[in-house]
Amino acid sequence: MSPTPEIYTFPSTDAISSALDHFLTHESAKAIAHRGKFTISLSGGSLPKVLGAEIKANKYIDWSKWHVFFADERCVPLDHEDSNYLLAKENLLDHVPIPKDQVYTIDPKLVKDPEAAAKAYQKVLAAVFGSETDIPSLDVNLLGLGPDGHCCSLFPGHPLLGVTDRWVAAIHDSPKPPKERITLTFPVVNEARINLFVANGEGKAEVLHKVLDKKEDLPSGRVTGKERLIWFLDASAAKHVTSKAQTYKL
């Protein structure tokens, strides 16, 4: 059974940053206590800035046990302005002591061959999670959504929405540049223990109404999770949402 969406609204993006700090402190400690590590995937867009604003000063997280993946990545060098890794590096990874070999980037040698890059990234997931057959279950996917309802690099109407035989897939025709990317597929996204969307700004208001209230068949609306599905929205993003929302309690 899919988890019931939990919708939390916040007065500002800064308040979301505080809530993410609190939430991930708790969830990482719980995962480390139960499984000896905390596995998380990050999206691009504005999310790394929202995440890094407060958590990078956190002295209570055991960063040595964090394993960081990317929900999707553009097929560009790691120091390219379009790189999701670069955004995460500048806003979080440069400021916290996560071991470098526990941050799993796209193979920079394969960025000109998206199919090979996707296969290589799947092998990384298999190695970290210890199985080439069992779908990996990330502790937390931190996700954003685009104005068109896409998440990761899974776009409305695209054939990748139906992929079930790969954990990571290449995309050559992204409607949003750059065209070539790799992305986690829905089997992995929905096997996560917790999927947490972060949406801020008025530009997300209409699509959130479509996803959360009207239940339109958009990629973000297909996200479930094993245990929890959570939405963190600021006031501007939530302005058209009519579904019941809660106030997050620190």
PDB file of N, CA, C and O in Angstrom, residues 183-227:
ATOM      1  N   THR A 183      19.307   9.113 -15.036  1.00  0.00           N
ATOM      2  CA  THR A 183      18.308   9.301 -13.976  1.00  0.00           C
ATOM      3  C   THR A 183      17.976   7.987 -13.300  1.00  0.00           C
ATOM      4  O   THR A 183      18.018   6.917 -13.931  1.00  0.00           O
ATOM      5  N   LEU A 184      17.681   8.053 -12.010  1.00  0.00           N
ATOM      6  CA  LEU A 184      17.059   6.905 -11.358  1.00  0.00           C
ATOM      7  C   LEU A 184      15.695   6.674 -12.003  1.00  0.00           C
ATOM      8  O   LEU A 184      15.028   7.618 -12.419  1.00  0.00           O
ATOM      9  N   THR A 185      15.287   5.427 -12.074  1.00  0.00           N
ATOM     10  CA  THR A 185      13.974   5.082 -12.621  1.00  0.00           C
ATOM     11  C   THR A 185      12.987   4.860 -11.474  1.00  0.00           C
ATOM     12  O   THR A 185      13.371   4.772 -10.301  1.00  0.00           O
ATOM     13  N   PHE A 186      11.709   4.747 -11.820  1.00  0.00           N
ATOM     14  CA  PHE A 186      10.686   4.614 -10.775  1.00  0.00           C
ATOM     15  C   PHE A 186      10.866   3.396  -9.868  1.00  0.00           C
ATOM     16  O   PHE A 186      10.544   3.478  -8.676  1.00  0.00           O
ATOM     17  N   PRO A 187      11.344   2.247 -10.360  1.00  0.00           N
ATOM     18  CA  PRO A 187      11.540   1.134  -9.426  1.00  0.00           C
ATOM     19  C   PRO A 187      12.447   1.498  -8.250  1.00  0.00           C
ATOM     20  O   PRO A 187      12.196   1.071  -7.118  1.00  0.00           O
ATOM     21  N   VAL A 188      13.490   2.291  -8.500  1.00  0.00           N
ATOM     22  CA  VAL A 188      14.390   2.702  -7.417  1.00  0.00           C
ATOM     23  C   VAL A 188      13.783   3.846  -6.614  1.00  0.00           C
ATOM     24  O   VAL A 188      13.815   3.838  -5.376  1.00  0.00           O
ATOM     25  N   VAL A 189      13.239   4.830  -7.302  1.00  0.00           N
ATOM     26  CA  VAL A 189      12.634   5.976  -6.603  1.00  0.00           C
ATOM     27  C   VAL A 189      11.593   5.489  -5.595  1.00  0.00           C
ATOM     28  O   VAL A 189      11.584   5.900  -4.432  1.00  0.00           O
ATOM     29  N   ASN A 190      10.730   4.587  -6.039  1.00  0.00           N
ATOM     30  CA  ASN A 190       9.620   4.170  -5.176  1.00  0.00           C
ATOM     31  C   ASN A 190       9.993   3.084  -4.184  1.00  0.00           C
ATOM     32  O   ASN A 190       9.181   2.730  -3.327  1.00  0.00           O
ATOM     33  N   GLU A 191      11.226   2.578  -4.269  1.00  0.00           N
ATOM     34  CA  GLU A 191      11.704   1.626  -3.268  1.00  0.00           C
ATOM     35  C   GLU A 191      12.351   2.338  -2.090  1.00  0.00           C
ATOM     36  O   GLU A 191      12.667   1.722  -1.070  1.00  0.00           O
ATOM     37  N   ALA A 192      12.535   3.646  -2.191  1.00  0.00           N
ATOM     38  CA  ALA A 192      13.103   4.409  -1.078  1.00  0.00           C
ATOM     39  C   ALA A 192      12.205   4.317   0.143  1.00  0.00           C
ATOM     40  O   ALA A 192      10.977   4.276   0.026  1.00  0.00           O
ATOM     41  N   ARG A 193      12.809   4.314   1.302  1.00  0.00           N
ATOM     42  CA  ARG A 193      12.009   4.318   2.527  1.00  0.00           C
ATOM     43  C   ARG A 193      11.201   5.611   2.634  1.00  0.00           C
ATOM     44  O   ARG A 193      10.030   5.585   2.995  1.00  0.00           O
ATOM     45  N   ILE A 194      11.849   6.715   2.311  1.00  0.00           N
ATOM     46  CA  ILE A 194      11.178   8.014   2.386  1.00  0.00           C
ATOM     47  C   ILE A 194      11.473   8.798   1.115  1.00  0.00           C
ATOM     48  O   ILE A 194      12.637   8.953   0.727  1.00  0.00           O
ATOM     49  N   ASN A 195      10.439   9.293   0.475  1.00  0.00           N
ATOM     50  CA  ASN A 195      10.586  10.255  -0.601  1.00  0.00           C
ATOM     51  C   ASN A 195      10.110  11.600  -0.077  1.00  0.00           C
ATOM     52  O   ASN A 195       8.972  11.725   0.391  1.00  0.00           O
ATOM     53  N   LEU A 196      10.989  12.580  -0.153  1.00  0.00           N
ATOM     54  CA  LEU A 196      10.674  13.906   0.378  1.00  0.00           C
ATOM     55  C   LEU A 196      10.863  14.943  -0.725  1.00  0.00           C
ATOM     56  O   LEU A 196      11.972  15.156  -1.207  1.00  0.00           O
ATOM     57  N   PHE A 197       9.758  15.563  -1.126  1.00  0.00           N
ATOM     58  CA  PHE A 197       9.791  16.635  -2.107  1.00  0.00           C
ATOM     59  C   PHE A 197       9.965  17.975  -1.401  1.00  0.00           C
ATOM     60  O   PHE A 197       9.349  18.223  -0.369  1.00  0.00           O
ATOM     61  N   VAL A 198      10.779  18.827  -2.000  1.00  0.00           N
ATOM     62  CA  VAL A 198      10.926  20.208  -1.538  1.00  0.00           C
ATOM     63  C   VAL A 198      10.538  21.119  -2.695  1.00  0.00           C
ATOM     64  O   VAL A 198      11.084  21.005  -3.793  1.00  0.00           O
ATOM     65  N   ALA A 199       9.558  21.998  -2.468  1.00  0.00           N
ATOM     66  CA  ALA A 199       9.110  22.916  -3.519  1.00  0.00           C
ATOM     67  C   ALA A 199       8.948  24.308  -2.925  1.00  0.00           C
ATOM     68  O   ALA A 199       8.254  24.479  -1.924  1.00  0.00           O
ATOM     69  N   ASN A 200       9.599  25.266  -3.545  1.00  0.00           N
ATOM     70  CA  ASN A 200       9.500  26.638  -3.055  1.00  0.00           C
ATOM     71  C   ASN A 200       9.318  27.588  -4.234  1.00  0.00           C
ATOM     72  O   ASN A 200       9.780  27.329  -5.342  1.00  0.00           O
ATOM     73  N   GLY A 201       8.606  28.648  -3.982  1.00  0.00           N
ATOM     74  CA  GLY A 201       8.410  29.666  -4.997  1.00  0.00           C
ATOM     75  C   GLY A 201       7.082  29.545  -5.718  1.00  0.00           C
ATOM     76  O   GLY A 201       6.527  28.462  -5.895  1.00  0.00           O
ATOM     77  N   GLU A 202       6.569  30.697  -6.151  1.00  0.00           N
ATOM     78  CA  GLU A 202       5.257  30.762  -6.795  1.00  0.00           C
ATOM     79  C   GLU A 202       5.219  29.994  -8.111  1.00  0.00           C
ATOM     80  O   GLU A 202       4.160  29.543  -8.551  1.00  0.00           O
ATOM     81  N   GLY A 203       6.384  29.797  -8.729  1.00  0.00           N
ATOM     82  CA  GLY A 203       6.431  29.071  -9.987  1.00  0.00           C
ATOM     83  C   GLY A 203       6.020  27.618  -9.885  1.00  0.00           C
ATOM     84  O   GLY A 203       5.740  26.971 -10.901  1.00  0.00           O
ATOM     85  N   LYS A 204       5.967  27.092  -8.664  1.00  0.00           N
ATOM     86  CA  LYS A 204       5.565  25.694  -8.461  1.00  0.00           C
ATOM     87  C   LYS A 204       4.101  25.564  -8.024  1.00  0.00           C
ATOM     88  O   LYS A 204       3.595  24.456  -7.866  1.00  0.00           O
ATOM     89  N   ALA A 205       3.428  26.688  -7.847  1.00  0.00           N
ATOM     90  CA  ALA A 205       2.092  26.660  -7.257  1.00  0.00           C
ATOM     91  C   ALA A 205       1.085  25.899  -8.115  1.00  0.00           C
ATOM     92  O   ALA A 205       0.314  25.078  -7.602  1.00  0.00           O
ATOM     93  N   GLU A 206       1.055  26.160  -9.400  1.00  0.00           N
ATOM     94  CA  GLU A 206       0.047  25.542 -10.256  1.00  0.00           C
ATOM     95  C   GLU A 206       0.275  24.041 -10.396  1.00  0.00           C
ATOM     96  O   GLU A 206      -0.672  23.247 -10.326  1.00  0.00           O
ATOM     97  N   VAL A 207       1.524  23.633 -10.580  1.00  0.00           N
ATOM     98  CA  VAL A 207       1.781  22.200 -10.751  1.00  0.00           C
ATOM     99  C   VAL A 207       1.518  21.437  -9.455  1.00  0.00           C
ATOM    100  O   VAL A 207       1.064  20.292  -9.480  1.00  0.00           O
ATOM    101  N   LEU A 208       1.760  22.055  -8.321  1.00  0.00           N
ATOM    102  CA  LEU A 208       1.452  21.389  -7.050  1.00  0.00           C
ATOM    103  C   LEU A 208      -0.049  21.163  -6.902  1.00  0.00           C
ATOM    104  O   LEU A 208      -0.483  20.127  -6.392  1.00  0.00           O
ATOM    105  N   HIS A 209      -0.846  22.112  -7.342  1.00  0.00           N
ATOM    106  CA  HIS A 209      -2.300  21.933  -7.333  1.00  0.00           C
ATOM    107  C   HIS A 209      -2.687  20.752  -8.216  1.00  0.00           C
ATOM    108  O   HIS A 209      -3.535  19.924  -7.849  1.00  0.00           O
ATOM    109  N   LYS A 210      -2.041  20.634  -9.369  1.00  0.00           N
ATOM    110  CA  LYS A 210      -2.336  19.526 -10.277  1.00  0.00           C
ATOM    111  C   LYS A 210      -1.944  18.177  -9.669  1.00  0.00           C
ATOM    112  O   LYS A 210      -2.685  17.194  -9.782  1.00  0.00           O
ATOM    113  N   VAL A 211      -0.786  18.138  -9.020  1.00  0.00           N
ATOM    114  CA  VAL A 211      -0.282  16.873  -8.472  1.00  0.00           C
ATOM    115  C   VAL A 211      -0.999  16.480  -7.185  1.00  0.00           C
ATOM    116  O   VAL A 211      -1.444  15.339  -7.021  1.00  0.00           O
ATOM    117  N   LEU A 212      -1.128  17.420  -6.255  1.00  0.00           N
ATOM    118  CA  LEU A 212      -1.627  17.087  -4.917  1.00  0.00           C
ATOM    119  C   LEU A 212      -3.150  17.109  -4.814  1.00  0.00           C
ATOM    120  O   LEU A 212      -3.722  16.334  -4.048  1.00  0.00           O
ATOM    121  N   ASP A 213      -3.802  17.991  -5.563  1.00  0.00           N
ATOM    122  CA  ASP A 213      -5.250  18.124  -5.446  1.00  0.00           C
ATOM    123  C   ASP A 213      -5.994  17.421  -6.581  1.00  0.00           C
ATOM    124  O   ASP A 213      -6.894  16.615  -6.345  1.00  0.00           O
ATOM    125  N   LYS A 214      -5.593  17.685  -7.797  1.00  0.00           N
ATOM    126  CA  LYS A 214      -6.295  17.133  -8.956  1.00  0.00           C
ATOM    127  C   LYS A 214      -5.824  15.725  -9.314  1.00  0.00           C
ATOM    128  O   LYS A 214      -6.479  15.030 -10.097  1.00  0.00           O
ATOM    129  N   LYS A 215      -4.701  15.312  -8.720  1.00  0.00           N
ATOM    130  CA  LYS A 215      -4.150  13.962  -8.939  1.00  0.00           C
ATOM    131  C   LYS A 215      -3.906  13.678 -10.422  1.00  0.00           C
ATOM    132  O   LYS A 215      -4.151  12.584 -10.913  1.00  0.00           O
ATOM    133  N   GLU A 216      -3.425  14.690 -11.138  1.00  0.00           N
ATOM    134  CA  GLU A 216      -3.112  14.482 -12.546  1.00  0.00           C
ATOM    135  C   GLU A 216      -1.926  13.532 -12.679  1.00  0.00           C
ATOM    136  O   GLU A 216      -1.061  13.454 -11.805  1.00  0.00           O
ATOM    137  N   ASP A 217      -1.906  12.792 -13.788  1.00  0.00           N
ATOM    138  CA  ASP A 217      -0.877  11.775 -13.989  1.00  0.00           C
ATOM    139  C   ASP A 217       0.405  12.428 -14.492  1.00  0.00           C
ATOM    140  O   ASP A 217       0.731  12.379 -15.670  1.00  0.00           O
ATOM    141  N   LEU A 218       1.126  13.033 -13.563  1.00  0.00           N
ATOM    142  CA  LEU A 218       2.408  13.644 -13.836  1.00  0.00           C
ATOM    143  C   LEU A 218       3.492  12.836 -13.116  1.00  0.00           C
ATOM    144  O   LEU A 218       3.201  12.157 -12.116  1.00  0.00           O
ATOM    145  N   PRO A 219       4.731  12.884 -13.600  1.00  0.00           N
ATOM    146  CA  PRO A 219       5.773  12.062 -12.973  1.00  0.00           C
ATOM    147  C   PRO A 219       5.865  12.223 -11.459  1.00  0.00           C
ATOM    148  O   PRO A 219       5.980  11.227 -10.730  1.00  0.00           O
ATOM    149  N   SER A 220       5.808  13.453 -10.954  1.00  0.00           N
ATOM    150  CA  SER A 220       5.901  13.649  -9.504  1.00  0.00           C
ATOM    151  C   SER A 220       4.752  12.976  -8.769  1.00  0.00           C
ATOM    152  O   SER A 220       4.903  12.540  -7.626  1.00  0.00           O
ATOM    153  N   GLY A 221       3.605  12.892  -9.424  1.00  0.00           N
ATOM    154  CA  GLY A 221       2.458  12.241  -8.812  1.00  0.00           C
ATOM    155  C   GLY A 221       2.554  10.729  -8.779  1.00  0.00           C
ATOM    156  O   GLY A 221       1.752  10.071  -8.098  1.00  0.00           O
ATOM    157  N   ARG A 222       3.508  10.160  -9.507  1.00  0.00           N
ATOM    158  CA  ARG A 222       3.704   8.712  -9.499  1.00  0.00           C
ATOM    159  C   ARG A 222       4.660   8.255  -8.396  1.00  0.00           C
ATOM    160  O   ARG A 222       4.868   7.065  -8.214  1.00  0.00           O
ATOM    161  N   VAL A 223       5.249   9.200  -7.687  1.00  0.00           N
ATOM    162  CA  VAL A 223       6.190   8.856  -6.624  1.00  0.00           C
ATOM    163  C   VAL A 223       5.431   8.385  -5.394  1.00  0.00           C
ATOM    164  O   VAL A 223       4.467   9.019  -4.954  1.00  0.00           O
ATOM    165  N   THR A 224       5.873   7.260  -4.841  1.00  0.00           N
ATOM    166  CA  THR A 224       5.276   6.733  -3.614  1.00  0.00           C
ATOM    167  C   THR A 224       6.386   6.584  -2.559  1.00  0.00           C
ATOM    168  O   THR A 224       6.852   7.575  -2.028  1.00  0.00           O
ATOM    169  N   GLY A 225       6.799   5.370  -2.267  1.00  0.00           N
ATOM    170  CA  GLY A 225       7.815   5.117  -1.249  1.00  0.00           C
ATOM    171  C   GLY A 225       7.382   3.969  -0.369  1.00  0.00           C
ATOM    172  O   GLY A 225       6.197   3.617  -0.313  1.00  0.00           O
ATOM    173  N   LYS A 226       8.334   3.355   0.323  1.00  0.00           N
ATOM    174  CA  LYS A 226       8.027   2.196   1.161  1.00  0.00           C
ATOM    175  C   LYS A 226       7.372   2.600   2.480  1.00  0.00           C
ATOM    176  O   LYS A 226       6.519   1.882   3.003  1.00  0.00           O
ATOM    177  N   GLU A 227       7.782   3.736   3.027  1.00  0.00           N
ATOM    178  CA  GLU A 227       7.300   4.121   4.357  1.00  0.00           C
ATOM    179  C   GLU A 227       6.595   5.475   4.379  1.00  0.00           C
ATOM    180  O   GLU A 227       5.515   5.601   4.941  1.00  0.00           O
TER     181      GLU A 227
END
